[in-house]
């Protein structure tokens, strides 16, 4: 279904569009933001970088606080900021906790009732949303797409890159949950969306497990702050992902950024470098 444009905001010479559409995969209206750099026209379409946000976020957090648009404007890259879950499906418990349900879709297609009703964020992000964007916005080149994300969205970016070979030309992440089967956030989400017993399904969405079996080439950039309390609590487990990369001979660069926390002050400090990483693959 086509997008309603609810606002157009000038940003770094380009424009940030606030969009809404009805999505079949999530059975509800979805809101999102799309940044078009000044160079993007139907005759000179821009590549697209998708930014997946973390727990409790909407498509607004990255657009307002991530500071991606400055570098995206210079490089001529469009940025898509989707929401993190369906909204308002009236499922019991949907709004009870910050790390499950609303704002916490984990970029998977839930198989367990009642969540399987509309918690289909993998289908939304990899299929319905890009199809709708490419058909309405001729200023975007659907053949050049990269993906990045933060925390839960970093898990989304890496796991979707590994689960859909060839769909994304670049991949990076900020403080990603890299081994969800082994951390409290991931265990709660996967038990709820797939079932406690369905461990083979968990592995299909766990970036560390996926990397061990991935047959393609990788060049995944990851930043993690050493002052990040969620890193210290063992929610992110980047060392497990690095170990899997080393054993599988995959290129993964994890940069431990001294003193940075989990917030958008951290993301905005390195957003430009992640756009440059994407540009190496999207702007050739
Ligand atoms: N409220 C929670 C913490 C929620 C939180 O920190 N969310 C992060 C993402 S965490 C992983 O996905 C976030 O990006 N928040 C939005 C923001 O603008 O900072 C708690 O109290 O622990």
Coordinates of C-alpha atoms and ligand atoms in Angstrom, one line a residue:
X1 CA 0.0 0.0 0.0
X2 CA 1.3 3.5 -0.8
X3 CA 2.7 5.8 1.8
X4 CA 1.0 8.9 3.2
X5 CA 3.6 11.6 3.6
X6 CA 2.7 13.3 6.9
X7 CA 5.6 15.7 7.0
X8 CA 8.6 16.9 4.9
X9 CA 11.5 18.3 6.9
X10 CA 14.6 19.9 5.3
X11 CA 17.8 18.2 6.6
X12 CA 21.4 18.7 5.4
X13 CA 20.3 19.9 2.0
X14 CA 18.0 16.9 1.5
X15 CA 14.6 16.0 3.0
X16 CA 13.4 13.8 5.8
X17 CA 9.9 12.4 5.0
X18 CA 7.7 11.2 7.7
X19 CA 5.6 8.3 6.3
X20 CA 2.8 6.0 7.3
X21 CA 1.2 3.0 5.5
X22 CA -0.8 0.0 6.2
X23 CA 1.3 -3.2 6.2
X24 CA -0.1 -6.6 5.6
X25 CA 2.8 -8.4 7.3
X26 CA 2.3 -6.6 10.6
X27 CA -1.5 -6.2 10.3
X28 CA -1.4 -2.6 11.3
X29 CA -0.4 0.9 10.3
X30 CA 3.4 1.4 10.3
X31 CA 5.1 4.7 10.7
X32 CA 8.7 5.4 9.5
X33 CA 11.1 8.0 8.3
X34 CA 12.9 8.2 5.0
X35 CA 15.8 10.6 4.3
X36 CA 16.4 11.6 0.7
X37 CA 19.8 13.2 0.1
X38 CA 19.9 16.3 -2.3
X39 CA 21.5 14.3 -5.1
X40 CA 18.6 11.8 -5.3
X41 CA 16.4 12.1 -8.3
X42 CA 14.5 9.6 -10.5
X43 CA 17.3 10.0 -13.1
X44 CA 20.1 9.7 -10.5
X45 CA 18.6 7.4 -7.8
X46 CA 20.4 7.1 -4.5
X47 CA 21.4 3.8 -2.8
X48 CA 19.6 3.1 0.4
X49 CA 21.0 2.4 3.9
X50 CA 18.4 0.8 6.3
X51 CA 18.9 1.7 10.0
X52 CA 17.2 -0.7 12.5
X53 CA 16.7 0.8 15.9
X54 CA 16.8 -0.8 19.3
X55 CA 14.4 -1.7 22.2
X56 CA 11.8 0.9 23.0
X57 CA 12.5 2.9 19.8
X58 CA 10.5 4.0 16.8
X59 CA 11.7 5.2 13.5
X60 CA 12.2 8.6 15.1
X61 CA 15.2 7.9 17.4
X62 CA 17.7 7.3 14.6
X63 CA 16.4 10.1 12.4
X64 CA 16.4 12.7 15.3
X65 CA 19.5 11.6 17.3
X66 CA 21.6 9.2 15.2
X67 CA 23.3 12.0 13.1
X68 CA 23.3 9.8 9.9
X69 CA 21.9 12.5 7.6
X70 CA 25.1 14.7 7.6
X71 CA 27.3 11.9 6.1
X72 CA 24.4 10.5 4.0
X73 CA 23.9 13.9 2.4
X74 CA 27.6 14.1 1.4
X75 CA 27.7 10.5 0.1
X76 CA 24.4 10.7 -1.7
X77 CA 22.8 7.8 0.3
X78 CA 19.1 7.6 1.3
X79 CA 18.4 6.3 4.8
X80 CA 15.3 4.4 5.9
X81 CA 14.3 4.4 9.6
X82 CA 11.5 1.8 10.2
X83 CA 9.7 1.2 13.4
X84 CA 10.8 -1.7 15.7
X85 CA 7.5 -3.6 16.0
X86 CA 3.8 -3.6 15.1
X87 CA 1.7 -1.3 17.2
X88 CA -1.7 -1.6 18.8
X89 CA -2.5 -5.2 17.9
X90 CA -4.4 -5.6 21.2
X91 CA -2.4 -8.8 22.2
X92 CA -2.5 -9.4 25.9
X93 CA 0.9 -8.4 27.4
X94 CA 1.9 -6.4 24.3
X95 CA 2.7 -3.2 26.2
X96 CA 3.8 -4.7 29.5
X97 CA 7.6 -4.7 29.2
X98 CA 10.2 -2.7 27.4
X99 CA 12.0 -5.8 26.0
X100 CA 9.1 -7.8 24.5
X101 CA 6.1 -6.9 22.4
X102 CA 5.7 -3.2 21.3
X103 CA 9.0 -1.6 20.5
X104 CA 10.7 -5.0 20.7
X105 CA 9.9 -7.0 17.5
X106 CA 13.4 -8.3 17.3
X107 CA 13.2 -8.4 13.4
X108 CA 11.9 -12.0 13.3
X109 CA 8.7 -13.5 12.1
X110 CA 7.0 -14.9 15.3
X111 CA 5.8 -18.5 14.9
X112 CA 4.1 -18.8 18.4
X113 CA 0.6 -17.6 19.0
X114 CA -0.6 -15.0 19.8
X115 CA 2.5 -13.1 18.4
X116 CA 2.4 -14.9 15.1
X117 CA -0.7 -12.7 14.3
X118 CA 1.4 -9.6 13.3
X119 CA 4.8 -9.8 14.8
X120 CA 6.4 -10.4 11.3
X121 CA 9.1 -7.9 11.3
X122 CA 11.5 -9.9 9.2
X123 CA 9.0 -10.1 6.4
X124 CA 8.2 -6.4 6.8
X125 CA 11.8 -5.3 6.7
X126 CA 13.1 -7.6 4.0
X127 CA 10.0 -7.7 1.7
X128 CA 7.0 -5.5 2.2
X129 CA 8.6 -2.3 3.2
X130 CA 11.4 -2.2 0.6
X131 CA 8.9 -3.1 -2.2
X132 CA 6.6 -0.3 -1.1
X133 CA 9.5 2.2 -0.9
X134 CA 11.0 1.3 -4.3
X135 CA 7.7 1.4 -6.1
X136 CA 6.8 4.9 -4.7
X137 CA 10.2 6.6 -4.5
X138 CA 11.9 6.4 -7.9
X139 CA 14.7 8.5 -6.3
X140 CA 16.0 5.3 -4.7
X141 CA 17.9 2.5 -6.4
X142 CA 16.6 -0.8 -5.1
X143 CA 19.6 -2.6 -6.4
X144 CA 22.0 -0.9 -3.9
X145 CA 20.9 -1.5 -0.3
X146 CA 22.9 -1.7 2.9
X147 CA 21.8 -2.4 6.5
X148 CA 22.9 -1.2 9.9
X149 CA 21.4 -1.0 13.3
X150 CA 21.7 -0.5 17.1
X151 CA 21.5 -3.1 19.9
X152 CA 18.3 -5.1 19.0
X153 CA 18.6 -3.4 15.7
X154 CA 22.2 -4.5 15.4
X155 CA 21.1 -8.1 15.9
X156 CA 18.5 -7.3 13.2
X157 CA 21.0 -5.9 10.8
X158 CA 23.5 -8.7 11.1
X159 CA 21.1 -11.6 11.2
X160 CA 19.1 -10.3 8.2
X161 CA 22.3 -9.8 6.3
X162 CA 23.3 -13.4 7.0
X163 CA 19.9 -14.8 6.4
X164 CA 19.3 -13.1 3.1
X165 CA 22.6 -13.5 1.1
X166 CA 22.9 -10.9 -1.6
X167 CA 20.0 -8.7 -0.4
X168 CA 22.3 -6.2 1.4
X169 CA 25.6 -5.0 0.0
X170 CA 26.9 -3.7 3.3
X171 CA 26.4 -4.5 6.9
X172 CA 27.5 -2.8 10.2
X173 CA 26.1 -2.4 13.7
X174 CA 26.4 -0.3 16.9
X175 CA 26.4 -2.4 20.1
X176 CA 24.6 -5.3 18.5
X177 CA 23.1 -8.3 20.4
X178 CA 25.3 -10.8 18.6
X179 CA 24.4 -14.0 20.3
X180 CA 20.8 -13.7 21.4
X181 CA 20.4 -17.4 22.4
X182 CA 23.0 -16.7 25.1
X183 CA 21.7 -13.5 26.6
X184 CA 18.7 -12.5 28.7
X185 CA 17.1 -10.1 26.1
X186 CA 17.4 -12.7 23.3
X187 CA 16.2 -15.6 25.4
X188 CA 13.1 -13.8 26.5
X189 CA 12.3 -12.7 22.9
X190 CA 13.0 -16.0 21.2
X191 CA 11.1 -18.0 23.9
X192 CA 8.1 -15.7 23.4
X193 CA 8.2 -15.4 19.6
X194 CA 9.3 -19.0 18.8
X195 CA 8.7 -21.1 21.9
X196 CA 11.1 -22.1 24.7
X197 CA 11.6 -25.6 23.2
X198 CA 12.2 -24.5 19.6
X199 CA 16.0 -24.1 19.9
X200 CA 16.7 -24.9 16.2
X201 CA 14.5 -21.9 15.3
X202 CA 16.5 -19.8 17.8
X203 CA 19.8 -20.8 16.0
X204 CA 18.3 -19.7 12.6
X205 CA 18.1 -16.1 14.0
X206 CA 21.3 -16.0 16.1
X207 CA 24.0 -14.0 14.3
X208 CA 26.8 -16.0 16.0
X209 CA 25.3 -19.3 14.8
X210 CA 24.4 -17.9 11.4
X211 CA 28.0 -16.7 10.8
X212 CA 29.4 -20.2 11.5
X213 CA 27.4 -21.5 8.5
X214 CA 27.5 -18.5 6.2
X215 CA 29.1 -19.3 2.8
X216 CA 29.5 -15.8 1.4
X217 CA 32.0 -13.0 2.0
X218 CA 31.6 -10.6 4.9
X219 CA 33.0 -7.2 5.9
X220 CA 30.9 -6.4 9.0
X221 CA 31.9 -3.3 11.0
X222 CA 30.8 -3.3 14.7
X223 CA 31.4 -0.6 17.3
X224 CA 30.9 -1.3 21.0
X225 CA 31.5 1.1 23.9
X226 CA 33.6 -0.1 26.8
X227 CA 31.3 2.0 29.1
X228 CA 28.2 0.3 27.8
X229 CA 26.3 -1.2 30.8
X230 CA 24.4 -3.7 28.6
X231 CA 27.8 -4.9 27.2
X232 CA 29.0 -5.3 30.8
X233 CA 25.8 -7.2 31.7
X234 CA 26.5 -9.7 28.9
X235 CA 23.6 -8.7 26.6
X236 CA 25.8 -8.1 23.6
X237 CA 28.5 -10.8 23.6
X238 CA 30.6 -9.4 20.8
X239 CA 33.5 -11.7 21.8
X240 CA 31.4 -14.7 20.8
X241 CA 30.7 -13.3 17.4
X242 CA 34.5 -12.4 17.0
X243 CA 35.4 -16.0 17.9
X244 CA 32.9 -17.4 15.4
X245 CA 34.3 -15.1 12.7
X246 CA 37.9 -16.1 13.4
X247 CA 37.0 -19.8 13.3
X248 CA 35.0 -19.4 10.1
X249 CA 37.5 -17.2 8.4
X250 CA 35.1 -14.3 8.1
X251 CA 35.9 -10.6 8.0
X252 CA 34.4 -8.9 11.1
X253 CA 35.9 -5.8 12.6
X254 CA 34.9 -5.1 16.2
X255 CA 36.1 -1.8 17.6
X256 CA 35.9 -1.3 21.4
X257 CA 35.4 2.4 21.8
X258 CA 36.9 3.6 25.1
X259 CA 34.4 5.1 27.5
X260 CA 31.3 5.2 25.2
X261 CA 28.0 4.0 26.6
X262 CA 24.9 2.5 24.8
X263 CA 23.2 5.7 24.0
X264 CA 22.6 7.9 20.9
X265 CA 25.7 10.0 22.0
X266 CA 27.7 6.8 21.1
X267 CA 25.8 6.1 17.9
X268 CA 26.0 9.7 16.7
X269 CA 29.8 9.8 17.4
X270 CA 30.4 6.9 14.9
X271 CA 27.4 7.3 12.5
X272 CA 29.5 9.0 9.9
X273 CA 32.0 6.2 9.8
X274 CA 29.2 3.6 9.4
X275 CA 27.8 5.6 6.5
X276 CA 31.3 5.6 5.0
X277 CA 31.6 1.9 5.5
X278 CA 28.3 1.5 3.6
X279 CA 29.4 3.9 0.9
X280 CA 32.3 1.7 0.1
X281 CA 29.8 -0.9 -1.1
X282 CA 26.9 1.2 -2.2
X283 CA 28.6 4.0 -4.1
X284 CA 31.0 2.1 -6.3
Ligands
LIG1 N1 14.4 1.3 29.3 C1 15.4 0.3 29.3 C2 16.5 0.5 28.3 C3 16.0 0.8 26.9 C4 17.2 1.2 26.0 O1 18.2 1.6 26.5 N2 16.9 1.2 24.7 C5 18.0 1.5 23.8 C6 18.2 0.3 22.9 S1 18.6 -1.1 23.9 C7 18.7 -2.4 22.8 O2 18.0 -2.6 21.9 C8 17.6 2.7 23.0 O3 18.0 2.9 21.9 N3 16.8 3.6 23.7 C9 16.3 4.8 23.0 C10 17.1 6.0 23.2 O4 16.7 7.0 22.6 O5 18.1 6.0 23.9 C11 16.0 0.2 30.7 O6 15.6 1.0 31.5 O7 16.9 -0.6 30.9

